[in-house]
mmCIF file of C-alpha atoms and ligand atoms in Angstrom:
data_model
loop_
_atom_site.group_PDB
_atom_site.id
_atom_site.type_symbol
_atom_site.label_atom_id
_atom_site.label_comp_id
_atom_site.label_asym_id
_atom_site.label_seq_id
_atom_site.Cartn_x
_atom_site.Cartn_y
_atom_site.Cartn_z
ATOM 1 C CA MET N 163 0.000 0.000 0.000
ATOM 2 C CA PRO N 164 1.468 3.338 -0.944
ATOM 3 C CA GLU N 165 2.033 5.477 2.153
ATOM 4 C CA LEU N 166 3.325 9.010 2.673
ATOM 5 C CA PRO N 167 6.865 8.510 1.265
ATOM 6 C CA GLU N 168 5.740 6.805 -1.960
ATOM 7 C CA LEU N 169 2.882 9.241 -2.542
ATOM 8 C CA GLU N 170 5.123 12.200 -1.857
ATOM 9 C CA VAL N 171 7.450 11.056 -4.652
ATOM 10 C CA VAL N 172 4.546 10.224 -6.995
ATOM 11 C CA LYS N 173 3.311 13.756 -6.361
ATOM 12 C CA GLU N 174 6.710 15.240 -7.228
ATOM 13 C CA VAL N 175 6.895 13.279 -10.485
ATOM 14 C CA LEU N 176 3.363 14.226 -11.491
ATOM 15 C CA GLN N 177 3.946 17.872 -10.634
ATOM 16 C CA ARG N 178 6.809 17.768 -13.101
ATOM 17 C CA ARG N 179 5.129 15.665 -15.765
ATOM 18 C CA VAL N 180 1.402 16.458 -15.844
ATOM 19 C CA VAL N 181 0.699 19.836 -14.250
ATOM 20 C CA ASP N 182 -0.494 22.390 -16.832
ATOM 21 C CA GLN N 183 -1.564 19.649 -19.206
ATOM 22 C CA THR N 184 -5.115 19.139 -20.419
ATOM 23 C CA ILE N 185 -6.980 15.862 -20.080
ATOM 24 C CA GLU N 186 -7.997 15.056 -23.647
ATOM 25 C CA GLY N 187 -9.935 11.909 -22.884
ATOM 26 C CA VAL N 188 -10.633 9.167 -20.356
ATOM 27 C CA GLN N 189 -10.935 5.523 -21.243
ATOM 28 C CA ALA N 190 -12.522 3.064 -18.809
ATOM 29 C CA ILE N 191 -11.443 -0.527 -19.292
ATOM 30 C CA GLY N 192 -13.539 -3.469 -18.115
ATOM 31 C CA GLY N 193 -15.884 -3.263 -15.172
ATOM 32 C CA GLY N 194 -13.314 -2.144 -12.628
ATOM 33 C CA SER N 195 -13.755 1.540 -13.278
ATOM 34 C CA ALA N 196 -17.407 1.355 -12.193
ATOM 35 C CA ILE N 197 -16.196 0.223 -8.759
ATOM 36 C CA LEU N 198 -13.350 2.718 -8.552
ATOM 37 C CA VAL N 199 -14.992 5.913 -9.672
ATOM 38 C CA ARG N 200 -17.291 7.674 -7.213
ATOM 39 C CA ALA N 201 -18.789 10.866 -8.606
ATOM 40 C CA LEU N 202 -19.816 13.291 -5.862
ATOM 41 C CA THR N 203 -21.005 15.756 -8.500
ATOM 42 C CA GLN N 204 -23.851 15.671 -11.012
ATOM 43 C CA GLN N 205 -21.441 14.840 -13.790
ATOM 44 C CA ARG N 206 -19.888 11.571 -14.834
ATOM 45 C CA LEU N 207 -16.097 11.278 -14.829
ATOM 46 C CA ALA N 208 -15.469 11.486 -18.577
ATOM 47 C CA GLU N 209 -17.708 14.490 -19.213
ATOM 48 C CA ALA N 210 -16.417 16.305 -16.133
ATOM 49 C CA VAL N 211 -12.693 15.965 -16.760
ATOM 50 C CA THR N 212 -12.404 15.918 -20.557
ATOM 51 C CA GLY N 213 -10.907 19.244 -21.572
ATOM 52 C CA ALA N 214 -9.969 20.109 -17.973
ATOM 53 C CA ARG N 215 -6.546 21.494 -17.189
ATOM 54 C CA ILE N 216 -4.515 19.944 -14.362
ATOM 55 C CA GLU N 217 -3.663 22.960 -12.236
ATOM 56 C CA GLU N 218 -1.955 21.306 -9.279
ATOM 57 C CA ILE N 219 -1.231 17.939 -7.672
ATOM 58 C CA ASP N 220 -1.274 17.603 -3.912
ATOM 59 C CA ARG N 221 -0.982 14.883 -1.341
ATOM 60 C CA ARG N 222 -2.943 14.761 1.885
ATOM 61 C CA GLY N 223 -2.494 11.664 4.035
ATOM 62 C CA LYS N 224 -2.790 8.737 1.647
ATOM 63 C CA PHE N 225 -4.873 10.712 -0.851
ATOM 64 C CA LEU N 226 -3.451 12.148 -4.044
ATOM 65 C CA ILE N 227 -5.436 15.186 -5.169
ATOM 66 C CA PHE N 228 -5.724 16.459 -8.725
ATOM 67 C CA ASP N 229 -6.872 20.050 -8.794
ATOM 68 C CA LEU N 230 -8.635 20.580 -12.131
ATOM 69 C CA LYS N 231 -9.912 23.571 -14.019
ATOM 70 C CA PRO N 232 -12.824 22.323 -16.142
ATOM 71 C CA ALA N 233 -13.111 23.418 -19.766
ATOM 72 C CA VAL N 234 -16.539 25.006 -19.551
ATOM 73 C CA GLN N 235 -17.572 25.900 -16.014
ATOM 74 C CA ASP N 236 -15.722 28.540 -14.104
ATOM 75 C CA SER N 237 -15.356 26.314 -11.063
ATOM 76 C CA ARG N 238 -12.920 23.929 -9.459
ATOM 77 C CA LEU N 239 -13.051 20.191 -9.676
ATOM 78 C CA TYR N 240 -11.004 17.664 -7.751
ATOM 79 C CA LEU N 241 -10.029 14.102 -8.323
ATOM 80 C CA ALA N 242 -9.163 12.536 -4.966
ATOM 81 C CA LEU N 243 -7.453 9.191 -5.330
ATOM 82 C CA ASN N 244 -7.325 6.778 -2.412
ATOM 83 C CA PHE N 245 -5.043 3.951 -3.553
ATOM 84 C CA LYS N 246 -5.876 1.464 -0.791
ATOM 85 C CA LEU N 247 -3.905 -1.773 -0.923
ATOM 86 C CA THR N 248 -2.960 -2.256 -4.561
ATOM 87 C CA GLY N 249 -3.792 0.938 -6.445
ATOM 88 C CA ARG N 250 -1.003 2.479 -8.545
ATOM 89 C CA LEU N 251 -0.613 5.215 -11.110
ATOM 90 C CA GLN N 252 1.560 4.740 -14.155
ATOM 91 C CA LEU N 253 2.875 7.191 -16.713
ATOM 92 C CA ALA N 254 3.073 5.548 -20.114
ATOM 93 C CA GLN N 255 3.272 6.199 -23.814
ATOM 94 C CA PRO N 256 0.058 5.384 -25.724
ATOM 95 C CA LYS N 257 1.769 2.536 -27.597
ATOM 96 C CA GLU N 258 3.071 0.909 -24.393
ATOM 97 C CA LYS N 259 1.448 -2.369 -23.459
ATOM 98 C CA LYS N 260 -1.047 -2.067 -20.629
ATOM 99 C CA LEU N 261 -0.241 -3.632 -17.294
ATOM 100 C CA PRO N 262 -2.783 -6.234 -16.162
ATOM 101 C CA LYS N 263 -5.685 -4.670 -14.237
ATOM 102 C CA THR N 264 -5.378 -1.262 -15.844
ATOM 103 C CA HIS N 265 -8.800 0.266 -15.194
ATOM 104 C CA LEU N 266 -8.553 3.878 -16.338
ATOM 105 C CA ILE N 267 -6.465 5.717 -18.906
ATOM 106 C CA PHE N 268 -6.277 9.497 -18.975
ATOM 107 C CA SER N 269 -4.852 10.846 -22.249
ATOM 108 C CA LEU N 270 -2.897 14.049 -21.688
ATOM 109 C CA SER N 271 -2.222 16.907 -24.088
ATOM 110 C CA GLY N 272 1.543 16.390 -23.809
ATOM 111 C CA GLY N 273 1.204 12.915 -25.322
ATOM 112 C CA ASP N 274 1.613 10.806 -22.178
ATOM 113 C CA GLN N 275 -1.062 8.634 -20.672
ATOM 114 C CA LEU N 276 -1.743 8.511 -16.959
ATOM 115 C CA ARG N 277 -3.030 5.029 -16.162
ATOM 116 C CA TYR N 278 -4.639 3.697 -13.010
ATOM 117 C CA VAL N 279 -3.785 0.081 -12.227
ATOM 118 C CA ASP N 280 -5.244 -1.859 -9.300
ATOM 119 C CA GLN N 281 -4.773 -5.617 -8.896
ATOM 120 C CA ARG N 282 -7.555 -5.977 -6.351
ATOM 121 C CA THR N 283 -9.739 -3.051 -7.438
ATOM 122 C CA MET N 284 -9.987 -1.719 -3.900
ATOM 123 C CA GLY N 285 -8.966 1.880 -4.576
ATOM 124 C CA GLN N 286 -11.384 4.772 -4.904
ATOM 125 C CA LEU N 287 -11.299 7.741 -7.227
ATOM 126 C CA TYR N 288 -13.615 10.512 -6.086
ATOM 127 C CA LEU N 289 -14.777 13.260 -8.370
ATOM 128 C CA ALA N 290 -15.739 16.184 -6.158
ATOM 129 C CA ALA N 291 -16.348 19.911 -6.241
ATOM 130 C CA ASP N 292 -15.547 20.088 -2.543
ATOM 131 C CA LEU N 293 -12.936 17.868 -0.885
ATOM 132 C CA SER N 294 -14.796 17.863 2.433
ATOM 133 C CA GLN N 295 -17.396 15.606 0.764
ATOM 134 C CA VAL N 296 -14.801 12.891 0.169
ATOM 135 C CA PRO N 297 -15.215 10.076 2.725
ATOM 136 C CA ASP N 298 -12.422 9.922 5.325
ATOM 137 C CA TYR N 299 -10.889 13.144 4.035
ATOM 138 C CA ALA N 300 -12.351 15.698 6.432
ATOM 139 C CA THR N 301 -11.361 13.606 9.463
ATOM 140 C CA LEU N 302 -7.674 13.300 8.491
ATOM 141 C CA GLY N 303 -5.266 14.197 11.252
ATOM 142 C CA PRO N 304 -2.290 16.498 10.628
ATOM 143 C CA GLU N 305 0.628 15.632 8.375
ATOM 144 C CA PRO N 306 3.577 14.075 10.269
ATOM 145 C CA PHE N 307 5.987 16.848 9.230
ATOM 146 C CA ASP N 308 3.588 19.507 10.540
ATOM 147 C CA VAL N 309 3.330 18.003 14.028
ATOM 148 C CA SER N 310 5.572 19.275 16.831
ATOM 149 C CA LEU N 311 6.764 16.982 19.615
ATOM 150 C CA GLU N 312 4.389 18.705 22.006
ATOM 151 C CA GLU N 313 1.423 18.234 19.689
ATOM 152 C CA PHE N 314 2.428 14.599 19.127
ATOM 153 C CA ARG N 315 2.321 13.960 22.880
ATOM 154 C CA GLU N 316 -1.038 15.716 23.184
ATOM 155 C CA ARG N 317 -2.602 13.874 20.262
ATOM 156 C CA LEU N 318 -1.538 10.515 21.703
ATOM 157 C CA LYS N 319 -3.251 11.072 25.029
ATOM 158 C CA PRO N 320 -6.837 10.057 24.142
ATOM 159 C CA TYR N 321 -5.657 6.722 22.716
ATOM 160 C CA ARG N 322 -5.164 3.783 25.051
ATOM 161 C CA GLY N 323 -4.533 0.840 22.712
ATOM 162 C CA GLU N 324 -1.484 -0.708 21.052
ATOM 163 C CA ILE N 325 0.961 1.829 19.705
ATOM 164 C CA LYS N 326 1.158 0.392 16.187
ATOM 165 C CA GLY N 327 -2.604 0.555 15.809
ATOM 166 C CA ILE N 328 -2.591 4.188 16.890
ATOM 167 C CA LEU N 329 0.160 5.173 14.438
ATOM 168 C CA THR N 330 -1.834 3.809 11.502
ATOM 169 C CA ARG N 331 -5.059 5.670 12.351
ATOM 170 C CA SER N 332 -5.444 8.469 9.825
ATOM 171 C CA GLU N 333 -7.320 10.685 12.295
ATOM 172 C CA PHE N 334 -4.331 10.543 14.676
ATOM 173 C CA ILE N 335 -1.734 11.498 12.073
ATOM 174 C CA ALA N 336 -2.281 11.124 8.334
ATOM 175 C CA GLY N 337 -0.206 9.142 5.868
ATOM 176 C CA ILE N 338 1.248 6.329 7.989
ATOM 177 C CA GLY N 339 0.285 2.748 7.193
ATOM 178 C CA ASN N 340 1.332 -0.749 8.141
ATOM 179 C CA ALA N 341 4.787 -0.689 6.564
ATOM 180 C CA TYR N 342 6.115 2.606 7.876
ATOM 181 C CA ALA N 343 4.598 2.032 11.316
ATOM 182 C CA ASP N 344 6.763 -1.120 11.564
ATOM 183 C CA GLU N 345 9.816 0.858 10.480
ATOM 184 C CA MET N 346 9.212 3.686 12.966
ATOM 185 C CA LEU N 347 8.673 1.327 15.866
ATOM 186 C CA TRP N 348 11.877 -0.524 15.022
ATOM 187 C CA ALA N 349 13.776 2.770 14.776
ATOM 188 C CA ALA N 350 12.329 3.837 18.154
ATOM 189 C CA ARG N 351 13.021 0.362 19.673
ATOM 190 C CA LEU N 352 9.401 -0.049 20.737
ATOM 191 C CA HIS N 353 7.425 -3.270 20.577
ATOM 192 C CA PRO N 354 4.470 -2.742 18.194
ATOM 193 C CA TYR N 355 1.928 -4.195 20.639
ATOM 194 C CA ARG N 356 2.881 -2.148 23.644
ATOM 195 C CA LYS N 357 0.002 -0.121 25.006
ATOM 196 C CA ARG N 358 0.234 3.647 24.673
ATOM 197 C CA THR N 359 -0.569 3.894 28.386
ATOM 198 C CA ASP N 360 2.598 1.886 29.194
ATOM 199 C CA LEU N 361 4.957 4.105 27.201
ATOM 200 C CA LYS N 362 7.315 6.317 29.134
ATOM 201 C CA SER N 363 7.719 9.928 28.182
ATOM 202 C CA GLU N 364 11.197 9.368 26.704
ATOM 203 C CA GLU N 365 9.836 6.486 24.618
ATOM 204 C CA ILE N 366 7.183 8.750 23.146
ATOM 205 C CA ASP N 367 9.883 11.308 22.357
ATOM 206 C CA ARG N 368 11.902 8.569 20.636
ATOM 207 C CA LEU N 369 8.879 7.552 18.584
ATOM 208 C CA TYR N 370 8.336 11.126 17.463
ATOM 209 C CA GLU N 371 11.965 11.417 16.336
ATOM 210 C CA ALA N 372 11.695 8.052 14.558
ATOM 211 C CA MET N 373 8.534 9.142 12.746
ATOM 212 C CA GLN N 374 10.328 12.187 11.360
ATOM 213 C CA SER N 375 13.574 10.460 10.425
ATOM 214 C CA VAL N 376 12.042 7.266 8.987
ATOM 215 C CA LEU N 377 9.685 9.188 6.715
ATOM 216 C CA ARG N 378 12.309 11.681 5.556
ATOM 217 C CA GLU N 379 14.876 8.998 4.830
ATOM 218 C CA ALA N 380 12.272 6.866 3.061
ATOM 219 C CA ILE N 381 11.337 9.743 0.746
ATOM 220 C CA ASP N 382 15.009 10.026 -0.238
ATOM 221 C CA HIS N 383 15.276 6.273 -0.915
ATOM 222 C CA VAL N 384 12.011 6.110 -2.850
ATOM 223 C CA ARG N 385 12.939 9.158 -4.953
ATOM 224 C CA VAL N 386 16.124 7.444 -6.109
ATOM 225 C CA GLU N 387 14.697 3.954 -6.575
ATOM 226 C CA MET N 388 11.349 4.863 -8.108
ATOM 227 C CA GLY N 389 12.585 7.459 -10.593
ATOM 228 C CA GLU N 390 9.755 8.115 -13.035
ATOM 229 C CA ALA N 391 8.371 4.575 -12.641
ATOM 230 C CA ILE N 392 5.629 5.680 -10.278
ATOM 231 C CA HIS N 393 3.776 2.354 -10.489
ATOM 232 C CA ARG N 394 6.625 0.676 -8.593
ATOM 233 C CA GLU N 395 6.822 0.430 -4.836
ATOM 234 C CA PRO N 396 10.504 0.074 -3.937
ATOM 235 C CA ARG N 397 10.889 -1.115 -0.354
ATOM 236 C CA ASP N 398 14.117 -3.102 -0.294
ATOM 237 C CA PHE N 399 15.664 -0.406 1.886
ATOM 238 C CA MET N 400 13.333 -1.152 4.784
ATOM 239 C CA ALA N 401 14.851 -2.510 7.992
ATOM 240 C CA VAL N 402 12.129 -4.899 9.191
ATOM 241 C CA HIS N 403 8.877 -4.605 7.248
ATOM 242 C CA MET N 404 8.383 -7.690 5.026
ATOM 243 C CA LYS N 405 11.792 -8.937 6.154
ATOM 244 C CA SER N 406 10.555 -11.920 8.172
ATOM 245 C CA GLY N 407 13.496 -14.188 8.989
ATOM 246 C CA ALA N 408 16.135 -11.742 7.717
ATOM 247 C CA LEU N 409 18.590 -10.431 10.282
ATOM 248 C CA CYS N 410 17.932 -7.247 12.215
ATOM 249 C CA PRO N 411 20.312 -4.615 10.797
ATOM 250 C CA ARG N 412 21.002 -3.391 14.351
ATOM 251 C CA CYS N 413 21.541 -6.556 16.395
ATOM 252 C CA GLY N 414 21.479 -9.538 14.023
ATOM 253 C CA THR N 415 18.442 -11.285 15.560
ATOM 254 C CA ALA N 416 16.068 -12.904 13.041
ATOM 255 C CA ILE N 417 13.138 -10.558 12.358
ATOM 256 C CA SER N 418 9.856 -11.771 13.864
ATOM 257 C CA VAL N 419 6.523 -11.773 12.104
ATOM 258 C CA VAL N 420 3.011 -11.711 13.516
ATOM 259 C CA SER N 421 -0.130 -11.851 11.390
ATOM 260 C CA ALA N 422 -3.177 -10.333 13.022
ATOM 261 C CA ASN N 423 -6.253 -8.621 11.623
ATOM 262 C CA GLN N 424 -5.041 -9.388 8.084
ATOM 263 C CA ARG N 425 -1.938 -7.331 8.708
ATOM 264 C CA ILE N 426 1.659 -8.442 8.842
ATOM 265 C CA THR N 427 3.723 -6.954 11.620
ATOM 266 C CA ASN N 428 7.509 -7.309 11.599
ATOM 267 C CA PHE N 429 9.783 -6.400 14.476
ATOM 268 C CA CYS N 430 12.960 -7.438 16.301
ATOM 269 C CA ARG N 431 12.379 -9.254 19.586
ATOM 270 C CA THR N 432 15.760 -8.162 20.900
ATOM 271 C CA CYS N 433 15.655 -4.465 19.988
ATOM 272 C CA GLN N 434 11.913 -4.125 20.620
ATOM 273 C CA PRO N 435 11.270 -6.067 23.823
ATOM 274 C CA GLY N 436 8.032 -6.505 25.725
ATOM 275 C CA GLY N 437 4.474 -6.348 24.480
ATOM 276 C CA LEU N 438 1.799 -8.946 24.412
ATOM 277 C CA ILE N 439 2.419 -11.179 21.407
ATOM 278 C CA LYS N 440 -0.796 -11.777 19.535
ATOM 279 C CA GLY N 441 -1.407 -14.568 17.078
ATOM 280 C CA MET N 442 1.499 -16.737 18.184
HETATM 281 ZN ZN1 LIG K 709 17.434 -6.038 16.621
#
């Protein structure tokens, strides 16, 4: 699932490659697009965006936002893309072979195509005149880089559950998912299932620092490894996530894995002691 670092780099690439271009047409392939596209306006996707100019691309949490200027009306229109588990965007030439499960193709005035690919068709593309109408958008918490240590401590207080679960709640802080939560907890040397109420003040400070450094370093890695291939999700650089059985880069212990609630959690038992181990 793309999280803040991947989407930040996708945003950068699209800002360079598609901003100021006009959408000349939209092609829906197969039935998938009917599931993906949710129009919160009176118009259907193709009629609304054909001829529209892409004015800006933004990221908010795990949403990528296309800010459009429609051809006819003098209003704003947004495409808000929530990638969920397997959604990806791809920049391609029209003659390039389509990846399997390509559901939508936007043809751009510069000659490129922007394609939406989703193996499990779980993503959602909202067409909206007002972003506050987009489900789960208005309730997003602040962006990690906008949160001070003091605010981080304050925002944690109402939550009493396991720290990993809290980190991945978009209303706590936006943009962090399963993968980067594992990485932050490893960097902070905190067991993912420790209760927030058990964390000492210096452990919370460590987690805050880890959140900042893990995300910033990940953006740098992803920028280099992804390049313009925005449909890829390079994650080889990660320390523990999806590294079950590999050796902890810090202490050499084999990385543990726990599957619970359809989520994989990876951590190092030596560096991240304690916690109630679920599912084992
Ligand atoms: Zn370790």
